[in-house]
PDB file of C-alpha atoms and ligand atoms in Angstrom:
ATOM      1  CA  MET P  49     -21.031 -24.112  22.717  1.00 89.00           C
ATOM      2  CA  ILE P  50     -20.162 -20.415  22.320  1.00 97.00           C
ATOM      3  CA  THR P  51     -22.179 -17.970  19.806  1.00 98.00           C
ATOM      4  CA  VAL P  52     -20.741 -15.633  17.651  1.00 98.00           C
ATOM      5  CA  LEU P  53     -21.506 -12.808  19.964  1.00 98.00           C
ATOM      6  CA  GLU P  54     -20.248 -14.230  22.920  1.00 98.00           C
ATOM      7  CA  SER P  55     -16.959 -15.054  20.995  1.00 98.00           C
ATOM      8  CA  ILE P  56     -16.662 -11.541  19.815  1.00 98.00           C
ATOM      9  CA  ASN P  57     -16.961  -9.770  23.409  1.00 98.00           C
ATOM     10  CA  LEU P  58     -14.512 -12.088  24.609  1.00 98.00           C
ATOM     11  CA  SER P  59     -12.224 -11.535  21.893  1.00 98.00           C
ATOM     12  CA  THR P  60     -12.718  -7.848  22.278  1.00 98.00           C
ATOM     13  CA  LEU P  61     -11.983  -8.171  26.013  1.00 98.00           C
ATOM     14  CA  TYR P  62      -8.928  -9.707  25.067  1.00 98.00           C
ATOM     15  CA  LEU P  63      -7.833  -7.401  22.292  1.00 98.00           C
ATOM     16  CA  ASN P  64      -8.558  -4.382  24.494  1.00 98.00           C
ATOM     17  CA  GLN P  65      -5.961  -6.021  27.362  1.00 98.00           C
ATOM     18  CA  LYS P  66      -3.056  -6.216  24.799  1.00 98.00           C
ATOM     19  CA  GLY P  67      -3.640  -2.850  23.737  1.00 98.00           C
ATOM     20  CA  ILE P  68      -4.849  -2.834  20.288  1.00 98.00           C
ATOM     21  CA  GLU P  69      -6.734  -0.021  18.755  1.00 97.00           C
ATOM     22  CA  SER P  70     -10.519  -0.641  17.715  1.00 98.00           C
ATOM     23  CA  PRO P  71     -10.457  -4.157  19.395  1.00 98.00           C
ATOM     24  CA  ARG P  72     -14.335  -4.438  18.541  1.00 98.00           C
ATOM     25  CA  THR P  73     -13.749  -3.854  14.908  1.00 98.00           C
ATOM     26  CA  ASN P  74     -10.666  -5.854  14.889  1.00 98.00           C
ATOM     27  CA  ALA P  75     -12.709  -8.849  16.610  1.00 98.00           C
ATOM     28  CA  GLU P  76     -15.474  -8.228  14.089  1.00 98.00           C
ATOM     29  CA  LEU P  77     -13.147  -8.183  10.975  1.00 98.00           C
ATOM     30  CA  LEU P  78     -11.049 -11.608  11.852  1.00 98.00           C
ATOM     31  CA  LEU P  79     -14.501 -13.577  12.537  1.00 98.00           C
ATOM     32  CA  ALA P  80     -15.898 -12.369   9.777  1.00 98.00           C
ATOM     33  CA  ASP P  81     -12.965 -13.686   7.693  1.00 98.00           C
ATOM     34  CA  ILE P  82     -13.458 -16.764   8.994  1.00 98.00           C
ATOM     35  CA  LEU P  83     -16.792 -17.231   8.683  1.00 98.00           C
ATOM     36  CA  ASN P  84     -16.355 -16.124   4.948  1.00 97.00           C
ATOM     37  CA  CYS P  85     -18.960 -13.245   5.114  1.00 97.00           C
ATOM     38  CA  LYS P  86     -19.322  -9.310   5.380  1.00 96.00           C
ATOM     39  CA  ARG P  87     -18.851  -7.904   8.742  1.00 96.00           C
ATOM     40  CA  LEU P  88     -22.163  -6.651   9.073  1.00 95.00           C
ATOM     41  CA  ASP P  89     -23.924  -9.690   8.529  1.00 97.00           C
ATOM     42  CA  LEU P  90     -22.634 -11.098  11.754  1.00 98.00           C
ATOM     43  CA  TYR P  91     -25.174  -8.604  13.287  1.00 97.00           C
ATOM     44  CA  LEU P  92     -27.711 -11.029  11.962  1.00 96.00           C
ATOM     45  CA  SER P  93     -26.440 -14.429  13.306  1.00 96.00           C
ATOM     46  CA  PHE P  94     -24.986 -13.286  16.770  1.00 97.00           C
ATOM     47  CA  GLU P  95     -26.903 -16.414  18.104  1.00 97.00           C
ATOM     48  CA  ARG P  96     -25.092 -18.397  15.726  1.00 97.00           C
ATOM     49  CA  PRO P  97     -22.824 -21.310  17.592  1.00 98.00           C
ATOM     50  CA  LEU P  98     -19.448 -21.757  16.483  1.00 98.00           C
ATOM     51  CA  SER P  99     -18.242 -25.089  15.359  1.00 98.00           C
ATOM     52  CA  GLU P 100     -14.866 -26.170  16.837  1.00 98.00           C
ATOM     53  CA  GLU P 101     -13.089 -25.927  14.070  1.00 98.00           C
ATOM     54  CA  GLU P 102     -13.996 -22.267  13.822  1.00 98.00           C
ATOM     55  CA  VAL P 103     -13.553 -21.438  17.522  1.00 98.00           C
ATOM     56  CA  GLN P 104      -9.973 -23.049  16.882  1.00 98.00           C
ATOM     57  CA  LYS P 105      -9.411 -20.907  13.934  1.00 98.00           C
ATOM     58  CA  TYR P 106     -10.479 -17.707  15.591  1.00 98.00           C
ATOM     59  CA  ARG P 107      -8.263 -17.936  18.879  1.00 98.00           C
ATOM     60  CA  GLU P 108      -5.749 -18.425  16.747  1.00 98.00           C
ATOM     61  CA  HIS P 109      -6.215 -15.284  14.735  1.00 98.00           C
ATOM     62  CA  ILE P 110      -6.913 -13.209  17.588  1.00 98.00           C
ATOM     63  CA  LYS P 111      -3.975 -14.254  19.537  1.00 98.00           C
ATOM     64  CA  ARG P 112      -1.687 -13.306  16.353  1.00 98.00           C
ATOM     65  CA  ARG P 113      -3.702  -9.872  16.303  1.00 98.00           C
ATOM     66  CA  GLY P 114      -3.222  -9.597  20.311  1.00 98.00           C
ATOM     67  CA  ASN P 115       0.801 -10.142  19.224  1.00 98.00           C
ATOM     68  CA  PHE P 116       0.302  -6.663  16.979  1.00 98.00           C
ATOM     69  CA  GLU P 117       0.378  -8.815  14.107  1.00 98.00           C
ATOM     70  CA  PRO P 118      -1.499  -6.418  11.232  1.00 98.00           C
ATOM     71  CA  LEU P 119      -4.622  -7.739  10.553  1.00 98.00           C
ATOM     72  CA  GLN P 120      -4.275  -7.617   6.909  1.00 98.00           C
ATOM     73  CA  TYR P 121      -1.372 -10.175   7.112  1.00 98.00           C
ATOM     74  CA  ILE P 122      -3.754 -12.538   9.444  1.00 98.00           C
ATOM     75  CA  ILE P 123      -6.574 -12.494   6.912  1.00 98.00           C
ATOM     76  CA  GLY P 124      -3.976 -12.228   3.888  1.00 98.00           C
ATOM     77  CA  LYS P 125      -5.914  -9.666   1.917  1.00 98.00           C
ATOM     78  CA  VAL P 126      -7.000  -5.604   1.279  1.00 98.00           C
ATOM     79  CA  GLU P 127      -8.849  -3.680  -0.426  1.00 98.00           C
ATOM     80  CA  PHE P 128      -7.462  -1.063  -2.568  1.00 98.00           C
ATOM     81  CA  CYS P 129      -9.003   1.093  -5.095  1.00 98.00           C
ATOM     82  CA  GLY P 130     -12.327  -1.296  -5.100  1.00 98.00           C
ATOM     83  CA  LEU P 131      -9.911  -4.065  -5.990  1.00 98.00           C
ATOM     84  CA  GLU P 132      -8.889  -7.253  -3.439  1.00 98.00           C
ATOM     85  CA  LEU P 133      -5.054  -7.701  -3.456  1.00 98.00           C
ATOM     86  CA  LYS P 134      -3.094 -10.487  -1.869  1.00 98.00           C
ATOM     87  CA  VAL P 135      -0.921  -9.687   0.802  1.00 98.00           C
ATOM     88  CA  ASN P 136       1.760 -11.030   3.342  1.00 98.00           C
ATOM     89  CA  PRO P 137       4.996 -10.048   5.191  1.00 98.00           C
ATOM     90  CA  SER P 138       6.878  -9.435   2.195  1.00 98.00           C
ATOM     91  CA  VAL P 139       4.617  -6.708   0.876  1.00 98.00           C
ATOM     92  CA  LEU P 140       3.718  -3.368   2.496  1.00 98.00           C
ATOM     93  CA  ILE P 141       0.348  -3.126   3.248  1.00 98.00           C
ATOM     94  CA  PRO P 142      -1.443  -0.662   0.986  1.00 98.00           C
ATOM     95  CA  ARG P 143      -2.932   2.847   2.669  1.00 98.00           C
ATOM     96  CA  PRO P 144      -5.704   4.637   2.086  1.00 97.00           C
ATOM     97  CA  GLU P 145      -3.388   7.563   1.238  1.00 97.00           C
ATOM     98  CA  THR P 146      -2.178   5.983  -1.585  1.00 98.00           C
ATOM     99  CA  GLU P 147      -5.750   5.300  -2.735  1.00 98.00           C
ATOM    100  CA  LEU P 148      -5.638   9.151  -2.931  1.00 98.00           C
ATOM    101  CA  MET P 149      -2.479   9.800  -4.985  1.00 98.00           C
ATOM    102  CA  VAL P 150      -4.396   6.466  -7.784  1.00 98.00           C
ATOM    103  CA  GLU P 151      -7.617   8.971  -7.449  1.00 98.00           C
ATOM    104  CA  ASN P 152      -5.646  12.032  -8.300  1.00 98.00           C
ATOM    105  CA  ILE P 153      -3.917  10.569 -10.946  1.00 98.00           C
ATOM    106  CA  LEU P 154      -6.973   9.232 -12.668  1.00 98.00           C
ATOM    107  CA  ASN P 155      -8.524  12.882 -12.580  1.00 97.00           C
ATOM    108  CA  GLN P 156      -5.493  14.258 -14.396  1.00 95.00           C
ATOM    109  CA  ILE P 157      -5.294  11.503 -17.310  1.00 95.00           C
ATOM    110  CA  PRO P 158      -8.170  10.988 -19.615  1.00 94.00           C
ATOM    111  CA  LYS P 159      -9.202   7.446 -19.624  1.00 94.00           C
ATOM    112  CA  GLU P 160      -8.831   6.685 -23.262  1.00 94.00           C
ATOM    113  CA  GLN P 161      -5.093   8.297 -23.024  1.00 94.00           C
ATOM    114  CA  LYS P 162      -2.537   5.238 -24.436  1.00 96.00           C
ATOM    115  CA  MET P 163      -0.061   6.109 -21.043  1.00 97.00           C
ATOM    116  CA  ILE P 164       3.514   4.302 -20.715  1.00 98.00           C
ATOM    117  CA  ILE P 165       3.692   4.054 -16.909  1.00 98.00           C
ATOM    118  CA  LEU P 166       6.605   3.734 -14.700  1.00 98.00           C
ATOM    119  CA  ASP P 167       5.974   2.399 -10.836  1.00 98.00           C
ATOM    120  CA  ILE P 168       8.807   1.976  -8.625  1.00 98.00           C
ATOM    121  CA  GLY P 169       8.302   0.129  -5.604  1.00 98.00           C
ATOM    122  CA  SER P 170       5.533  -2.598  -6.630  1.00 98.00           C
ATOM    123  CA  GLY P 171       5.023  -4.133  -3.132  1.00 98.00           C
ATOM    124  CA  SER P 172       1.787  -5.848  -4.065  1.00 98.00           C
ATOM    125  CA  GLY P 173       1.458  -4.360  -7.270  1.00 98.00           C
ATOM    126  CA  ASN P 174      -1.542  -1.820  -5.987  1.00 99.00           C
ATOM    127  CA  ILE P 175      -0.846   1.130  -7.428  1.00 99.00           C
ATOM    128  CA  ALA P 176       0.159  -0.550 -11.044  1.00 99.00           C
ATOM    129  CA  ILE P 177      -2.787  -2.480 -11.051  1.00 99.00           C
ATOM    130  CA  ALA P 178      -5.240  -0.059 -10.220  1.00 98.00           C
ATOM    131  CA  LEU P 179      -3.756   2.306 -13.062  1.00 98.00           C
ATOM    132  CA  ALA P 180      -3.823  -0.694 -15.131  1.00 98.00           C
ATOM    133  CA  VAL P 181      -7.656  -1.267 -14.097  1.00 98.00           C
ATOM    134  CA  ASN P 182      -8.761   2.292 -14.868  1.00 98.00           C
ATOM    135  CA  LEU P 183      -6.439   3.149 -17.784  1.00 98.00           C
ATOM    136  CA  PRO P 184      -7.368   0.563 -20.142  1.00 97.00           C
ATOM    137  CA  LEU P 185      -4.852   1.467 -22.850  1.00 98.00           C
ATOM    138  CA  SER P 186      -1.986   1.639 -20.972  1.00 98.00           C
ATOM    139  CA  LYS P 187       1.283  -0.376 -20.614  1.00 98.00           C
ATOM    140  CA  ILE P 188       3.083  -0.356 -17.147  1.00 98.00           C
ATOM    141  CA  VAL P 189       7.038  -1.452 -15.933  1.00 98.00           C
ATOM    142  CA  SER P 190       6.601  -1.840 -12.330  1.00 98.00           C
ATOM    143  CA  THR P 191       9.940  -2.242 -10.414  1.00 98.00           C
ATOM    144  CA  ASP P 192      10.699  -3.541  -6.934  1.00 98.00           C
ATOM    145  CA  VAL P 193      14.094  -4.387  -5.101  1.00 98.00           C
ATOM    146  CA  SER P 194      12.219  -7.677  -3.464  1.00 98.00           C
ATOM    147  CA  GLU P 195      12.050 -10.939  -5.464  1.00 98.00           C
ATOM    148  CA  GLU P 196       9.088 -12.111  -3.138  1.00 98.00           C
ATOM    149  CA  ALA P 197       7.217  -8.903  -3.672  1.00 98.00           C
ATOM    150  CA  VAL P 198       7.477  -9.339  -7.860  1.00 98.00           C
ATOM    151  CA  LEU P 199       5.577 -12.936  -6.911  1.00 98.00           C
ATOM    152  CA  VAL P 200       2.917 -11.164  -4.962  1.00 98.00           C
ATOM    153  CA  ALA P 201       2.597  -8.314  -7.339  1.00 98.00           C
ATOM    154  CA  LYS P 202       2.572 -10.625 -10.679  1.00 98.00           C
ATOM    155  CA  GLU P 203      -0.127 -12.905  -8.594  1.00 98.00           C
ATOM    156  CA  ASN P 204      -2.553  -9.870  -8.102  1.00 99.00           C
ATOM    157  CA  SER P 205      -2.126  -8.530 -11.840  1.00 98.00           C
ATOM    158  CA  GLU P 206      -3.314 -11.776 -13.000  1.00 98.00           C
ATOM    159  CA  ARG P 207      -6.246 -12.078 -10.563  1.00 98.00           C
ATOM    160  CA  HIS P 208      -7.078  -8.919 -11.991  1.00 98.00           C
ATOM    161  CA  LYS P 209      -6.558 -10.068 -15.319  1.00 98.00           C
ATOM    162  CA  VAL P 210      -4.263  -7.166 -16.207  1.00 98.00           C
ATOM    163  CA  SER P 211      -0.787  -9.125 -16.034  1.00 98.00           C
ATOM    164  CA  GLU P 212      -0.492  -8.736 -20.042  1.00 98.00           C
ATOM    165  CA  ARG P 213      -0.038  -5.167 -19.542  1.00 98.00           C
ATOM    166  CA  ILE P 214       2.008  -4.817 -16.698  1.00 98.00           C
ATOM    167  CA  LYS P 215       5.384  -6.090 -16.278  1.00 98.00           C
ATOM    168  CA  PHE P 216       7.416  -6.604 -12.808  1.00 98.00           C
ATOM    169  CA  VAL P 217      10.800  -6.287 -12.723  1.00 98.00           C
ATOM    170  CA  LYS P 218      13.232  -6.830  -9.979  1.00 98.00           C
ATOM    171  CA  HIS P 219      15.379  -3.928 -10.062  1.00 98.00           C
ATOM    172  CA  ASN P 220      17.007  -1.544  -7.640  1.00 98.00           C
ATOM    173  CA  ILE P 221      16.640   2.113  -8.231  1.00 98.00           C
ATOM    174  CA  LEU P 222      19.045   3.043  -5.723  1.00 98.00           C
ATOM    175  CA  LYS P 223      22.240   1.048  -7.504  1.00 98.00           C
ATOM    176  CA  ASN P 224      20.761   0.458 -11.000  1.00 96.00           C
ATOM    177  CA  ASP P 225      20.271   3.251 -13.693  1.00 94.00           C
ATOM    178  CA  LEU P 226      17.092   2.997 -15.820  1.00 96.00           C
ATOM    179  CA  SER P 227      18.851   2.893 -19.497  1.00 94.00           C
ATOM    180  CA  SER P 228      17.170  -0.162 -20.234  1.00 94.00           C
ATOM    181  CA  PHE P 229      13.527   1.032 -19.854  1.00 97.00           C
ATOM    182  CA  PRO P 230      11.639   3.015 -22.376  1.00 97.00           C
ATOM    183  CA  MET P 231      10.219   6.987 -22.384  1.00 98.00           C
ATOM    184  CA  PHE P 232       7.717   7.310 -19.657  1.00 98.00           C
ATOM    185  CA  ASP P 233       4.485   9.484 -19.809  1.00 98.00           C
ATOM    186  CA  LEU P 234       4.182   8.983 -16.506  1.00 98.00           C
ATOM    187  CA  VAL P 235       6.172   8.173 -13.052  1.00 98.00           C
ATOM    188  CA  VAL P 236       4.736   7.473 -10.195  1.00 98.00           C
ATOM    189  CA  SER P 237       6.370   5.969  -6.559  1.00 98.00           C
ATOM    190  CA  ASN P 238       5.343   5.520  -3.127  1.00 98.00           C
ATOM    191  CA  PRO P 239       9.209   5.296  -1.887  1.00 98.00           C
ATOM    192  CA  PRO P 240      10.522   4.086   1.304  1.00 98.00           C
ATOM    193  CA  TYR P 241      10.137   7.692   3.000  1.00 98.00           C
ATOM    194  CA  VAL P 242      10.352   7.197   6.783  1.00 98.00           C
ATOM    195  CA  SER P 243      13.681   8.429   8.401  1.00 98.00           C
ATOM    196  CA  LYS P 244      16.007   6.331  10.704  1.00 97.00           C
ATOM    197  CA  GLU P 245      15.127   8.369  13.031  1.00 97.00           C
ATOM    198  CA  SER P 246      11.388   8.417  13.031  1.00 97.00           C
ATOM    199  CA  TYR P 247      11.370   4.729  12.270  1.00 98.00           C
ATOM    200  CA  SER P 248      11.824   3.908  15.997  1.00 96.00           C
ATOM    201  CA  THR P 249       8.821   5.799  16.740  1.00 97.00           C
ATOM    202  CA  LEU P 250       6.449   3.742  14.624  1.00 97.00           C
ATOM    203  CA  GLN P 251       3.260   1.082  15.833  1.00 97.00           C
ATOM    204  CA  LYS P 252       4.903  -2.361  16.814  1.00 97.00           C
ATOM    205  CA  GLU P 253       2.330  -3.467  13.711  1.00 98.00           C
ATOM    206  CA  ILE P 254       4.332  -1.803  11.411  1.00 98.00           C
ATOM    207  CA  LYS P 255       8.004  -2.206  13.010  1.00 98.00           C
ATOM    208  CA  ASN P 256       7.370  -6.208  13.742  1.00 98.00           C
ATOM    209  CA  PHE P 257       5.703  -7.030  10.720  1.00 98.00           C
ATOM    210  CA  GLU P 258       5.665  -5.184   7.283  1.00 98.00           C
ATOM    211  CA  PRO P 259       9.078  -5.010   5.588  1.00 98.00           C
ATOM    212  CA  THR P 260      11.486  -2.558   7.110  1.00 98.00           C
ATOM    213  CA  ILE P 261      12.819  -1.853   3.485  1.00 98.00           C
ATOM    214  CA  ALA P 262       9.487  -0.561   2.116  1.00 98.00           C
ATOM    215  CA  VAL P 263       9.084   1.623   4.874  1.00 98.00           C
ATOM    216  CA  THR P 264      12.567   3.473   5.684  1.00 98.00           C
ATOM    217  CA  ASP P 265      15.501   4.171   3.699  1.00 98.00           C
ATOM    218  CA  GLU P 266      17.561   4.105   7.192  1.00 98.00           C
ATOM    219  CA  SER P 267      18.756   7.631   6.617  1.00 98.00           C
ATOM    220  CA  ASP P 268      17.158  11.149   6.343  1.00 98.00           C
ATOM    221  CA  GLY P 269      13.712   9.640   4.591  1.00 98.00           C
ATOM    222  CA  TYR P 270      14.708  11.539   1.026  1.00 98.00           C
ATOM    223  CA  THR P 271      17.125   9.219  -0.194  1.00 98.00           C
ATOM    224  CA  PHE P 272      14.443   7.816  -3.037  1.00 98.00           C
ATOM    225  CA  TYR P 273      12.908  11.122  -3.885  1.00 98.00           C
ATOM    226  CA  ARG P 274      16.845  12.312  -4.628  1.00 98.00           C
ATOM    227  CA  GLU P 275      17.663   9.242  -6.664  1.00 98.00           C
ATOM    228  CA  ILE P 276      14.089   8.649  -8.178  1.00 98.00           C
ATOM    229  CA  SER P 277      13.585  12.606  -9.453  1.00 98.00           C
ATOM    230  CA  ALA P 278      17.199  12.625 -11.010  1.00 97.00           C
ATOM    231  CA  LYS P 279      17.308   9.271 -12.679  1.00 97.00           C
ATOM    232  CA  VAL P 280      13.587   9.541 -13.915  1.00 97.00           C
ATOM    233  CA  SER P 281      14.270  13.300 -15.537  1.00 94.00           C
ATOM    234  CA  ALA P 282      15.901  11.506 -18.100  1.00 93.00           C
ATOM    235  CA  LYS P 283      13.437   9.266 -18.791  1.00 97.00           C
ATOM    236  CA  LEU P 284      10.255  11.424 -19.000  1.00 97.00           C
ATOM    237  CA  LYS P 285       8.950  12.502 -22.274  1.00 97.00           C
ATOM    238  CA  GLU P 286       8.300  16.215 -22.328  1.00 93.00           C
ATOM    239  CA  ASN P 287       5.504  17.080 -20.115  1.00 94.00           C
ATOM    240  CA  GLY P 288       5.448  13.785 -18.111  1.00 97.00           C
ATOM    241  CA  LYS P 289       4.469  13.582 -14.877  1.00 98.00           C
ATOM    242  CA  LEU P 290       5.672  12.618 -11.968  1.00 98.00           C
ATOM    243  CA  PHE P 291       3.646  12.014  -8.767  1.00 98.00           C
ATOM    244  CA  PHE P 292       5.069  11.063  -5.453  1.00 98.00           C
ATOM    245  CA  GLU P 293       3.768   9.952  -2.254  1.00 98.00           C
ATOM    246  CA  VAL P 294       5.442  11.637   0.719  1.00 98.00           C
ATOM    247  CA  ALA P 295       5.602  11.833   4.714  1.00 95.00           C
ATOM    248  CA  GLN P 296       4.089  14.815   6.812  1.00 92.00           C
ATOM    249  CA  GLU P 297       6.501  17.596   6.734  1.00 93.00           C
ATOM    250  CA  GLN P 298       8.367  16.137   3.481  1.00 98.00           C
ATOM    251  CA  SER P 299       6.460  18.202   1.052  1.00 98.00           C
ATOM    252  CA  GLU P 300       8.655  21.573   1.006  1.00 98.00           C
ATOM    253  CA  GLY P 301      12.163  19.193   0.603  1.00 98.00           C
ATOM    254  CA  VAL P 302      10.480  17.037  -2.137  1.00 98.00           C
ATOM    255  CA  VAL P 303       9.331  20.027  -4.131  1.00 98.00           C
ATOM    256  CA  GLU P 304      12.632  21.359  -3.769  1.00 98.00           C
ATOM    257  CA  ILE P 305      13.986  18.329  -5.179  1.00 98.00           C
ATOM    258  CA  MET P 306      12.025  18.331  -8.011  1.00 98.00           C
ATOM    259  CA  SER P 307      12.847  21.846  -8.684  1.00 98.00           C
ATOM    260  CA  LYS P 308      16.295  20.824  -9.407  1.00 97.00           C
ATOM    261  CA  ASN P 309      15.772  17.920 -11.222  1.00 97.00           C
ATOM    262  CA  ASN P 310      13.885  20.173 -14.263  1.00 96.00           C
ATOM    263  CA  PHE P 311      10.100  19.471 -12.599  1.00 98.00           C
ATOM    264  CA  ARG P 312       7.962  22.471 -13.115  1.00 97.00           C
ATOM    265  CA  ASN P 313       3.914  23.052 -12.315  1.00 98.00           C
ATOM    266  CA  ILE P 314       4.765  21.299  -9.033  1.00 98.00           C
ATOM    267  CA  GLY P 315       1.588  20.712  -6.779  1.00 98.00           C
ATOM    268  CA  VAL P 316       0.848  19.383  -3.330  1.00 98.00           C
ATOM    269  CA  ILE P 317      -2.320  17.497  -2.630  1.00 98.00           C
ATOM    270  CA  LYS P 318      -3.402  17.179   1.178  1.00 97.00           C
ATOM    271  CA  ASP P 319      -4.866  13.715   2.444  1.00 97.00           C
ATOM    272  CA  TYR P 320      -8.110  13.447   4.704  1.00 92.00           C
ATOM    273  CA  GLN P 321      -6.024  14.576   7.856  1.00 95.00           C
ATOM    274  CA  GLU P 322      -5.188  17.677   5.919  1.00 97.00           C
ATOM    275  CA  ILE P 323      -1.740  16.556   5.834  1.00 97.00           C
ATOM    276  CA  ASP P 324       0.615  17.345   2.484  1.00 98.00           C
ATOM    277  CA  ARG P 325       0.747  13.861   0.893  1.00 98.00           C
ATOM    278  CA  ILE P 326       0.693  13.803  -2.703  1.00 98.00           C
ATOM    279  CA  ILE P 327       3.325  15.884  -4.549  1.00 98.00           C
ATOM    280  CA  PHE P 328       3.141  16.305  -8.240  1.00 98.00           C
ATOM    281  CA  GLY P 329       4.983  18.020 -11.371  1.00 98.00           C
ATOM    282  CA  GLU P 330       5.641  17.845 -15.101  1.00 97.00           C
ATOM    283  CA  ARG P 331       9.024  17.521 -17.006  1.00 96.00           C
ATOM    284  CA  ILE P 332       9.731  20.181 -18.593  1.00 88.00           C
TER     285      ILE P 332
HETATM  286  N1  LIG A 269       3.440   0.526  -3.850  1.00 93.03           N
HETATM  287  C1  LIG A 269       3.332  -0.203  -2.759  1.00 93.03           C
HETATM  288  C2  LIG A 269       2.454   0.634  -1.708  1.00 93.03           C
HETATM  289  O1  LIG A 269       2.065   1.455  -2.079  1.00 93.03           O
HETATM  290  C3  LIG A 269       4.523  -0.378  -2.013  1.00 93.03           C
HETATM  291  C4  LIG A 269       5.355   0.850  -1.626  1.00 93.03           C
HETATM  292  C5  LIG A 269       6.629   0.270  -0.720  1.00 93.03           C
HETATM  293  O2  LIG A 269       6.991  -0.695  -0.689  1.00 93.03           O
HETATM  294  N2  LIG A 269       7.134   1.557  -0.264  1.00 93.03           N
HETATM  295  O3  LIG A 269       1.813   0.257  -1.276  1.00 93.03           O
END
């Protein structure tokens, strides 16, 4: 019979040997998921013995994590802006930097405003859903090139009861235009922005498990900023806003692309690590 504490200690050692960052936290979060409790609750039940079934499942999940599979794919969920979302390997795992983008959009828009919003690159639906929940009069179109991603995003929107105000559409922004879409008040995107060159330097968790097409443009990293800025320029109402998440050191390049495409009052917001992360501007 093995207890909660013993199994956490053993798993921590294993993950540490495998080179996983924060092994103890990972070991605790994986066990909390299996026991269906909060991580801190484990501390109140250190002496609780694990059942045969729990041990087997825990061993399996720890092994997957030791193989660098992201924790979020193993437990199948993530929290984004206070909302629990389902994730699987067909969608990018939502990041805290993207929460920052949503918070900044919400700071700039009165809650009761009726907004028509376009979100390019739905992924799990995180951005569209968080905006729909917090802007109750808004209507959102959210596009993604991946059919599997559209399915996950739809399921998440149903779970949070905003599916009637979000239309998820399979659409390739690089290949297709936006002529069949309405005029928008706001466009937002966290596009695949990692350059081909930097992609090879990313962690195994990302390279081996997250969808490549959600992470890199396999070029200079600016492909989507150029295409989106040019295409949405014609689809934004006067004074309509465009918000982008960018990678470290891309802000200058993206500001330039936006200026060339009729955007003014361009602003840059830094993330928690003081890195330029969100760029926004107004269509003149
Ligand atoms: N909108 C999703 C996110 O921000 C997906 C973005 C993407 O696939 N590049 O996490």
